[in-house]
């Protein structure tokens, strides 16, 4: 099935064309330069930029895929969660296109789509129509780590996901971005901290930063304590007499980045281990795969440790290609294709929503 995907939940205007789980085109127009000067995404500017860019981006995705708009058999759009003004642009464009082409419309949850990103490219043309979803076994344990979300899921199928836990404060990507600011790294923080942590000779045990566990049963996450500990390492502990921090040399910056990365990744791995031990209680049996997605799955250490965990547990790991970790529309089109193939449809009343559906 030839599906057009549209993604406008935050500051990336994206469109993609997917056929049978294969990405034919994926165009992402980032608004980084627009928001950089404010140190964060300005919602009003984001929605205006989406409005200007959405149709040229769709046209490019169609052209890059080597197809015509008339061949499109379904339109998929990320309708939640995100900035409401931004989401509305994508939802309106998707409705207009689906209506004018007389093809079905499907709304997908952006967070669920992050999990699906790792399926793209895994599909062989032989499992046509299934969007590649047939090539892993369920139930799977899903981890989404992005700038806005950090959650664990029981994935019974691509249309049945149950959230097992989520961050109670900062998202993992947000913590990376804030730690990067503390270290004086330029925007975008997460990827730059990752690069610094890989400096030859950087000692990831130089500083003992806290790994949150939140009690023995919890599958939730917390990153704010780690962020504060990092701040104290750099600026000193307020009110403490001997709280003056060591001088910030290049070597110490690299050590701090490596130590932060070690603790942040460990916090995610600890929860995956815990969930695997517990098993998919509602579904019975054991997990058959680990699925990871979201911007932070581009992190070199997280990728390595996820691969080690999967190997240790004898489970297949589904993780996106580097280009599909951060926000994109291919994951929206891919998940939309699976939903459409299973008979799901959205009505013309499909609404944008700021929160995830679960
Ligand atoms: O999934 P995404 O594009 O947006 C949301 O849906 O939130 O994720 C963006 C997040 C940012 O916080 C960014 O710093 C983080 O992913 N990120 C990384 C790396 N690449 C992107 N964090 C750590 N290491 C990386 N290599
Ligand atoms: Zn995202």
Short mmCIF file of C-alpha atoms and ligand atoms in Angstrom, two decimals:
data_model
loop_
_atom_site.label_atom_id
_atom_site.label_comp_id
_atom_site.label_asym_id
_atom_site.label_seq_id
_atom_site.Cartn_x
_atom_site.Cartn_y
_atom_site.Cartn_z
CA UNK A 1 0.00 0.00 0.00
CA UNK A 2 1.33 3.45 -0.94
CA UNK A 3 0.95 5.77 2.06
CA UNK A 4 1.79 9.44 2.49
CA UNK A 5 2.79 10.44 6.02
CA UNK A 6 2.69 13.93 7.52
CA UNK A 7 4.42 15.04 10.72
CA UNK A 8 4.20 18.52 12.26
CA UNK A 9 4.01 17.88 16.01
CA UNK A 10 6.87 20.14 17.09
CA UNK A 11 9.47 22.02 15.06
CA UNK A 12 10.02 19.64 12.15
CA UNK A 13 7.84 19.85 9.07
CA UNK A 14 8.05 16.39 7.53
CA UNK A 15 6.44 14.30 4.81
CA UNK A 16 7.29 10.82 3.61
CA UNK A 17 6.09 8.10 1.29
CA UNK A 18 6.17 4.47 2.38
CA UNK A 19 5.17 1.35 0.45
CA UNK A 20 4.90 -2.03 2.15
CA UNK A 21 7.16 -0.95 5.01
CA UNK A 22 9.82 0.47 2.68
CA UNK A 23 10.67 4.15 2.78
CA UNK A 24 10.46 5.61 -0.74
CA UNK A 25 11.10 9.16 0.45
CA UNK A 26 11.48 11.04 3.71
CA UNK A 27 11.76 14.83 3.75
CA UNK A 28 12.36 16.72 7.00
CA UNK A 29 12.53 20.51 7.16
CA UNK A 30 13.92 21.47 10.54
CA UNK A 31 13.12 24.86 12.08
CA UNK A 32 16.23 24.85 14.28
CA UNK A 33 17.51 28.19 12.97
CA UNK A 34 14.12 29.80 13.70
CA UNK A 35 14.04 28.87 17.39
CA UNK A 36 17.76 28.76 18.22
CA UNK A 37 17.91 32.40 19.33
CA UNK A 38 15.13 31.78 21.91
CA UNK A 39 16.77 28.67 23.39
CA UNK A 40 13.62 26.60 22.79
CA UNK A 41 10.71 26.11 20.41
CA UNK A 42 8.31 29.09 20.20
CA UNK A 43 4.91 27.51 19.45
CA UNK A 44 3.46 30.42 17.47
CA UNK A 45 6.52 30.64 15.21
CA UNK A 46 6.50 26.86 14.76
CA UNK A 47 2.90 26.68 13.54
CA UNK A 48 3.40 29.58 11.12
CA UNK A 49 6.49 27.95 9.67
CA UNK A 50 4.61 24.63 9.28
CA UNK A 51 1.88 26.46 7.39
CA UNK A 52 4.37 27.92 4.91
CA UNK A 53 6.31 24.70 4.43
CA UNK A 54 3.81 21.86 4.54
CA UNK A 55 2.67 21.73 0.91
CA UNK A 56 6.16 22.24 -0.65
CA UNK A 57 7.45 19.48 1.66
CA UNK A 58 4.62 17.12 0.64
CA UNK A 59 5.33 17.87 -3.04
CA UNK A 60 9.00 17.07 -2.51
CA UNK A 61 8.25 13.81 -0.74
CA UNK A 62 5.97 12.77 -3.61
CA UNK A 63 8.57 13.73 -6.24
CA UNK A 64 11.46 12.06 -4.35
CA UNK A 65 9.44 8.85 -4.11
CA UNK A 66 9.03 8.84 -7.91
CA UNK A 67 5.26 8.60 -7.64
CA UNK A 68 2.34 10.95 -8.29
CA UNK A 69 -0.17 12.23 -5.77
CA UNK A 70 -2.92 10.31 -7.57
CA UNK A 71 -1.22 6.99 -6.78
CA UNK A 72 -1.38 7.60 -3.00
CA UNK A 73 -3.70 5.06 -1.35
CA UNK A 74 -3.86 6.47 2.18
CA UNK A 75 -2.81 9.52 4.20
CA UNK A 76 -1.40 9.11 7.69
CA UNK A 77 -0.84 12.01 10.09
CA UNK A 78 0.65 12.36 13.56
CA UNK A 79 -2.33 13.95 15.33
CA UNK A 80 -1.01 13.64 18.92
CA UNK A 81 0.88 14.47 21.11
CA UNK A 82 2.57 17.80 20.39
CA UNK A 83 2.10 21.55 20.16
CA UNK A 84 -1.53 22.04 19.32
CA UNK A 85 -1.02 24.82 16.75
CA UNK A 86 1.65 22.75 14.99
CA UNK A 87 -0.40 19.55 14.98
CA UNK A 88 -3.40 21.40 13.53
CA UNK A 89 -1.44 22.32 10.39
CA UNK A 90 -0.54 18.69 9.68
CA UNK A 91 -4.01 17.39 10.50
CA UNK A 92 -5.69 19.97 8.25
CA UNK A 93 -3.29 19.25 5.38
CA UNK A 94 -3.78 15.48 5.75
CA UNK A 95 -7.56 15.82 5.75
CA UNK A 96 -7.55 18.07 2.69
CA UNK A 97 -5.28 15.67 0.78
CA UNK A 98 -7.17 12.51 1.78
CA UNK A 99 -10.51 14.14 0.94
CA UNK A 100 -9.41 15.43 -2.43
CA UNK A 101 -7.79 12.10 -3.37
CA UNK A 102 -10.73 10.05 -2.02
CA UNK A 103 -8.42 7.86 0.05
CA UNK A 104 -8.62 6.88 3.73
CA UNK A 105 -7.21 9.06 6.49
CA UNK A 106 -5.52 7.66 9.59
CA UNK A 107 -4.31 9.53 12.66
CA UNK A 108 -1.37 8.00 14.55
CA UNK A 109 0.17 8.69 17.94
CA UNK A 110 3.60 10.25 17.43
CA UNK A 111 5.06 8.35 20.43
CA UNK A 112 3.86 4.99 19.09
CA UNK A 113 5.26 5.93 15.68
CA UNK A 114 8.72 6.42 17.26
CA UNK A 115 8.58 2.76 18.26
CA UNK A 116 7.60 1.75 14.74
CA UNK A 117 10.55 3.59 13.16
CA UNK A 118 12.84 0.59 13.72
CA UNK A 119 10.57 -1.59 11.57
CA UNK A 120 11.16 0.52 8.49
CA UNK A 121 13.65 -1.09 6.19
CA UNK A 122 13.36 -4.43 7.99
CA UNK A 123 10.43 -5.36 5.79
CA UNK A 124 11.07 -7.38 2.69
CA UNK A 125 8.80 -6.86 -0.25
CA UNK A 126 7.50 -10.37 0.41
CA UNK A 127 5.46 -9.26 3.41
CA UNK A 128 3.69 -6.67 1.34
CA UNK A 129 0.74 -5.06 3.02
CA UNK A 130 1.88 -5.84 6.53
CA UNK A 131 4.24 -2.89 6.63
CA UNK A 132 6.93 -5.23 7.89
CA UNK A 133 5.13 -5.68 11.19
CA UNK A 134 4.91 -9.41 10.58
CA UNK A 135 8.65 -9.75 10.99
CA UNK A 136 8.75 -9.46 14.80
CA UNK A 137 7.02 -11.45 17.45
CA UNK A 138 4.82 -10.00 20.17
CA UNK A 139 4.50 -9.21 23.01
CA UNK A 140 7.43 -6.82 22.85
CA UNK A 141 8.85 -4.39 25.37
CA UNK A 142 8.98 -0.87 23.96
CA UNK A 143 11.14 2.05 25.10
CA UNK A 144 10.55 5.56 23.75
CA UNK A 145 13.23 8.11 24.65
CA UNK A 146 12.84 11.51 23.02
CA UNK A 147 12.98 15.19 23.83
CA UNK A 148 9.41 15.19 25.06
CA UNK A 149 8.76 11.59 26.17
CA UNK A 150 10.37 8.77 28.08
CA UNK A 151 8.08 5.76 28.41
CA UNK A 152 7.99 1.98 28.57
CA UNK A 153 5.31 0.05 26.70
CA UNK A 154 3.89 -3.41 26.54
CA UNK A 155 3.44 -3.79 22.78
CA UNK A 156 0.92 -6.54 22.11
CA UNK A 157 0.66 -5.54 18.47
CA UNK A 158 1.18 -2.34 16.50
CA UNK A 159 -2.38 -1.35 17.30
CA UNK A 160 -2.40 -2.42 20.97
CA UNK A 161 0.10 -0.63 23.18
CA UNK A 162 -0.10 -0.27 26.93
CA UNK A 163 2.07 2.23 28.78
CA UNK A 164 3.87 0.60 31.70
CA UNK A 165 5.73 3.64 32.98
CA UNK A 166 6.85 7.14 32.07
CA UNK A 167 9.09 9.91 33.33
CA UNK A 168 7.82 11.75 36.38
CA UNK A 169 9.85 14.86 35.51
CA UNK A 170 12.24 15.48 32.59
CA UNK A 171 12.33 13.37 29.44
CA UNK A 172 15.69 11.71 28.76
CA UNK A 173 16.42 13.91 25.73
CA UNK A 174 15.47 16.99 27.73
CA UNK A 175 17.97 15.94 30.43
CA UNK A 176 20.68 15.54 27.77
CA UNK A 177 19.84 18.97 26.37
CA UNK A 178 19.93 20.61 29.81
CA UNK A 179 23.18 18.86 30.76
CA UNK A 180 24.66 20.10 27.50
CA UNK A 181 23.69 23.68 28.38
CA UNK A 182 25.32 23.24 31.81
CA UNK A 183 28.51 22.11 30.04
CA UNK A 184 28.30 25.14 27.73
CA UNK A 185 27.77 23.04 24.60
CA UNK A 186 26.09 24.58 21.56
CA UNK A 187 22.61 23.64 20.35
CA UNK A 188 21.58 20.85 19.64
CA UNK A 189 22.65 19.65 23.08
CA UNK A 190 22.06 15.89 23.08
CA UNK A 191 24.12 15.00 20.00
CA UNK A 192 26.91 17.40 21.04
CA UNK A 193 27.13 15.86 24.52
CA UNK A 194 27.32 12.42 22.89
CA UNK A 195 30.28 13.57 20.76
CA UNK A 196 32.07 15.12 23.77
CA UNK A 197 31.54 11.93 25.82
CA UNK A 198 33.37 10.01 23.09
CA UNK A 199 36.54 12.12 23.43
CA UNK A 200 39.47 9.70 23.59
CA UNK A 201 40.50 9.25 27.23
CA UNK A 202 37.19 10.54 28.66
CA UNK A 203 36.53 8.74 31.97
CA UNK A 204 32.88 7.78 32.45
CA UNK A 205 33.54 7.03 36.12
CA UNK A 206 35.30 10.29 36.91
CA UNK A 207 32.16 11.61 38.59
CA UNK A 208 29.65 9.42 40.39
CA UNK A 209 26.29 10.77 39.24
CA UNK A 210 23.01 9.33 40.57
CA UNK A 211 21.02 6.69 38.66
CA UNK A 212 17.35 7.00 39.59
CA UNK A 213 15.50 3.78 40.37
CA UNK A 214 12.37 5.15 42.12
CA UNK A 215 11.80 2.21 44.43
CA UNK A 216 12.03 -1.48 43.66
CA UNK A 217 8.75 -1.84 41.75
CA UNK A 218 8.58 1.33 39.68
CA UNK A 219 8.81 1.31 35.89
CA UNK A 220 8.74 5.12 35.85
CA UNK A 221 11.78 7.27 35.13
CA UNK A 222 13.26 10.39 36.71
CA UNK A 223 16.07 12.50 35.29
CA UNK A 224 15.83 15.72 37.28
CA UNK A 225 18.10 14.53 40.11
CA UNK A 226 20.80 13.60 37.61
CA UNK A 227 20.50 17.01 35.98
CA UNK A 228 20.81 18.81 39.34
CA UNK A 229 23.81 16.67 40.34
CA UNK A 230 25.46 17.65 37.07
CA UNK A 231 24.75 21.32 37.78
CA UNK A 232 26.37 21.04 41.24
CA UNK A 233 29.43 19.31 39.76
CA UNK A 234 29.93 22.25 37.41
CA UNK A 235 28.86 25.22 39.56
CA UNK A 236 29.45 23.86 43.06
CA UNK A 237 26.97 22.91 45.75
CA UNK A 238 25.07 25.97 47.02
CA UNK A 239 25.73 26.71 50.72
CA UNK A 240 28.47 24.11 51.05
CA UNK A 241 31.72 25.52 52.45
CA UNK A 242 34.06 23.30 50.44
CA UNK A 243 31.62 23.32 47.53
CA UNK A 244 33.91 25.00 45.02
CA UNK A 245 34.01 22.78 41.92
CA UNK A 246 37.28 21.69 40.28
CA UNK A 247 38.48 23.94 37.45
CA UNK A 248 36.70 23.26 34.17
CA UNK A 249 39.40 21.94 31.88
CA UNK A 250 38.67 20.31 28.52
CA UNK A 251 39.46 16.94 30.09
CA UNK A 252 36.99 17.51 32.94
CA UNK A 253 34.27 18.58 30.51
CA UNK A 254 34.74 15.34 28.58
CA UNK A 255 34.78 13.34 31.84
CA UNK A 256 31.54 15.01 32.96
CA UNK A 257 29.87 14.34 29.61
CA UNK A 258 30.93 10.67 29.72
CA UNK A 259 29.82 10.31 33.36
CA UNK A 260 26.45 11.91 32.62
CA UNK A 261 25.90 9.68 29.61
CA UNK A 262 26.80 6.57 31.62
CA UNK A 263 24.28 7.44 34.37
CA UNK A 264 21.48 8.48 32.00
CA UNK A 265 21.80 5.34 29.88
CA UNK A 266 22.02 3.15 32.98
CA UNK A 267 18.73 4.64 34.25
CA UNK A 268 17.02 3.49 31.05
CA UNK A 269 18.67 0.04 31.01
CA UNK A 270 17.77 -0.58 34.69
CA UNK A 271 14.07 -0.12 33.88
CA UNK A 272 14.24 -2.35 30.81
CA UNK A 273 15.91 -5.09 32.89
CA UNK A 274 13.23 -4.70 35.56
CA UNK A 275 10.41 -4.93 33.02
CA UNK A 276 11.95 -7.98 31.33
CA UNK A 277 12.32 -9.73 34.71
CA UNK A 278 8.70 -9.00 35.49
CA UNK A 279 7.47 -10.12 32.08
CA UNK A 280 4.37 -8.90 30.24
CA UNK A 281 2.01 -9.60 33.13
CA UNK A 282 -1.22 -8.90 31.29
CA UNK A 283 -0.17 -10.74 28.16
CA UNK A 284 1.34 -13.81 29.85
CA UNK A 285 4.56 -15.57 28.83
CA UNK A 286 7.71 -13.57 28.19
CA UNK A 287 8.70 -10.66 26.00
CA UNK A 288 9.75 -11.74 22.51
CA UNK A 289 11.53 -8.55 21.43
CA UNK A 290 12.82 -5.18 22.59
CA UNK A 291 11.73 -2.17 20.56
CA UNK A 292 13.40 1.22 21.06
CA UNK A 293 12.72 4.56 19.42
CA UNK A 294 12.90 8.35 19.74
CA UNK A 295 15.66 10.90 19.31
CA UNK A 296 17.87 9.58 22.11
CA UNK A 297 18.16 6.16 20.39
CA UNK A 298 20.69 8.01 18.20
CA UNK A 299 22.94 8.10 21.27
CA UNK A 300 26.05 5.96 20.75
CA UNK A 301 26.17 4.58 24.29
CA UNK A 302 22.45 3.82 24.47
CA UNK A 303 22.63 1.96 21.15
CA UNK A 304 25.58 -0.09 22.40
CA UNK A 305 24.02 -0.93 25.74
CA UNK A 306 20.65 -1.79 24.18
CA UNK A 307 22.41 -4.19 21.82
CA UNK A 308 24.28 -5.77 24.76
CA UNK A 309 21.07 -6.11 26.79
CA UNK A 310 19.22 -7.71 23.90
CA UNK A 311 22.08 -10.14 23.32
CA UNK A 312 22.28 -11.04 27.02
CA UNK A 313 18.53 -11.68 27.12
CA UNK A 314 18.46 -13.50 23.77
CA UNK A 315 15.89 -11.06 22.39
CA UNK A 316 15.83 -9.36 18.98
CA UNK A 317 16.33 -5.59 19.15
CA UNK A 318 14.33 -3.31 16.89
CA UNK A 319 15.98 0.12 16.75
CA UNK A 320 15.69 2.83 14.08
CA UNK A 321 18.38 3.64 11.53
CA UNK A 322 20.18 6.82 12.64
CA UNK A 323 18.19 8.98 10.21
CA UNK A 324 14.86 7.76 11.63
CA UNK A 325 15.60 8.25 15.36
CA UNK A 326 14.59 11.91 15.51
CA UNK A 327 11.25 13.24 14.30
CA UNK A 328 10.33 12.21 10.76
CA UNK A 329 7.25 11.37 8.73
CA UNK A 330 8.40 7.93 7.53
CA UNK A 331 7.53 6.48 10.94
CA UNK A 332 4.09 8.14 10.72
CA UNK A 333 3.49 6.73 7.23
CA UNK A 334 4.78 3.27 8.28
CA UNK A 335 2.57 2.93 11.33
CA UNK A 336 -0.34 4.44 9.38
CA UNK A 337 0.12 1.78 6.69
CA UNK A 338 -0.12 -1.01 9.26
CA UNK A 339 -3.23 0.50 10.81
CA UNK A 340 -4.89 1.04 7.43
CA UNK A 341 -4.02 -2.52 6.42
CA UNK A 342 -5.74 -3.76 9.59
CA UNK A 343 -8.89 -1.87 8.61
CA UNK A 344 -8.53 1.12 10.92
CA UNK A 345 -9.74 4.48 9.61
CA UNK A 346 -10.07 7.98 11.09
CA UNK A 347 -13.12 10.09 10.40
CA UNK A 348 -13.04 13.65 9.04
CA UNK A 349 -13.61 14.79 12.63
CA UNK A 350 -10.07 13.57 13.56
CA UNK A 351 -8.78 16.07 16.14
CA UNK A 352 -5.31 17.19 17.11
CA UNK A 353 -4.52 16.55 20.78
CA UNK A 354 -1.65 17.81 22.94
CA UNK A 355 -1.27 14.57 24.90
CA UNK A 356 -0.45 10.99 23.94
CA UNK A 357 -3.34 8.55 23.65
CA UNK A 358 -1.63 6.16 26.10
O1 LIG B 1 12.33 12.29 18.96
P1 LIG B 1 12.85 13.66 18.89
O2 LIG B 1 13.33 14.17 17.58
O3 LIG B 1 11.80 14.71 19.36
C1 LIG B 1 10.76 14.49 20.26
O4 LIG B 1 9.76 13.82 19.89
O5 LIG B 1 10.92 14.97 21.40
O6 LIG B 1 14.01 13.74 19.99
C2 LIG B 1 14.82 14.86 20.15
C3 LIG B 1 15.72 14.62 21.35
C4 LIG B 1 16.48 15.88 21.76
O7 LIG B 1 16.34 16.05 23.16
C5 LIG B 1 17.92 15.54 21.39
O8 LIG B 1 18.88 16.17 22.18
C6 LIG B 1 17.93 14.05 21.59
O9 LIG B 1 16.70 13.62 21.08
N1 LIG B 1 19.08 13.42 20.89
C7 LIG B 1 20.14 12.86 21.52
C8 LIG B 1 21.03 12.42 20.51
N2 LIG B 1 20.48 12.74 19.30
C9 LIG B 1 19.27 13.34 19.56
N3 LIG B 1 20.40 12.70 22.83
C10 LIG B 1 21.55 12.08 23.16
N4 LIG B 1 22.46 11.64 22.26
C11 LIG B 1 22.24 11.79 20.93
N5 LIG B 1 23.13 11.34 20.04
ZN1 LIG B 2 9.37 12.77 18.50
#
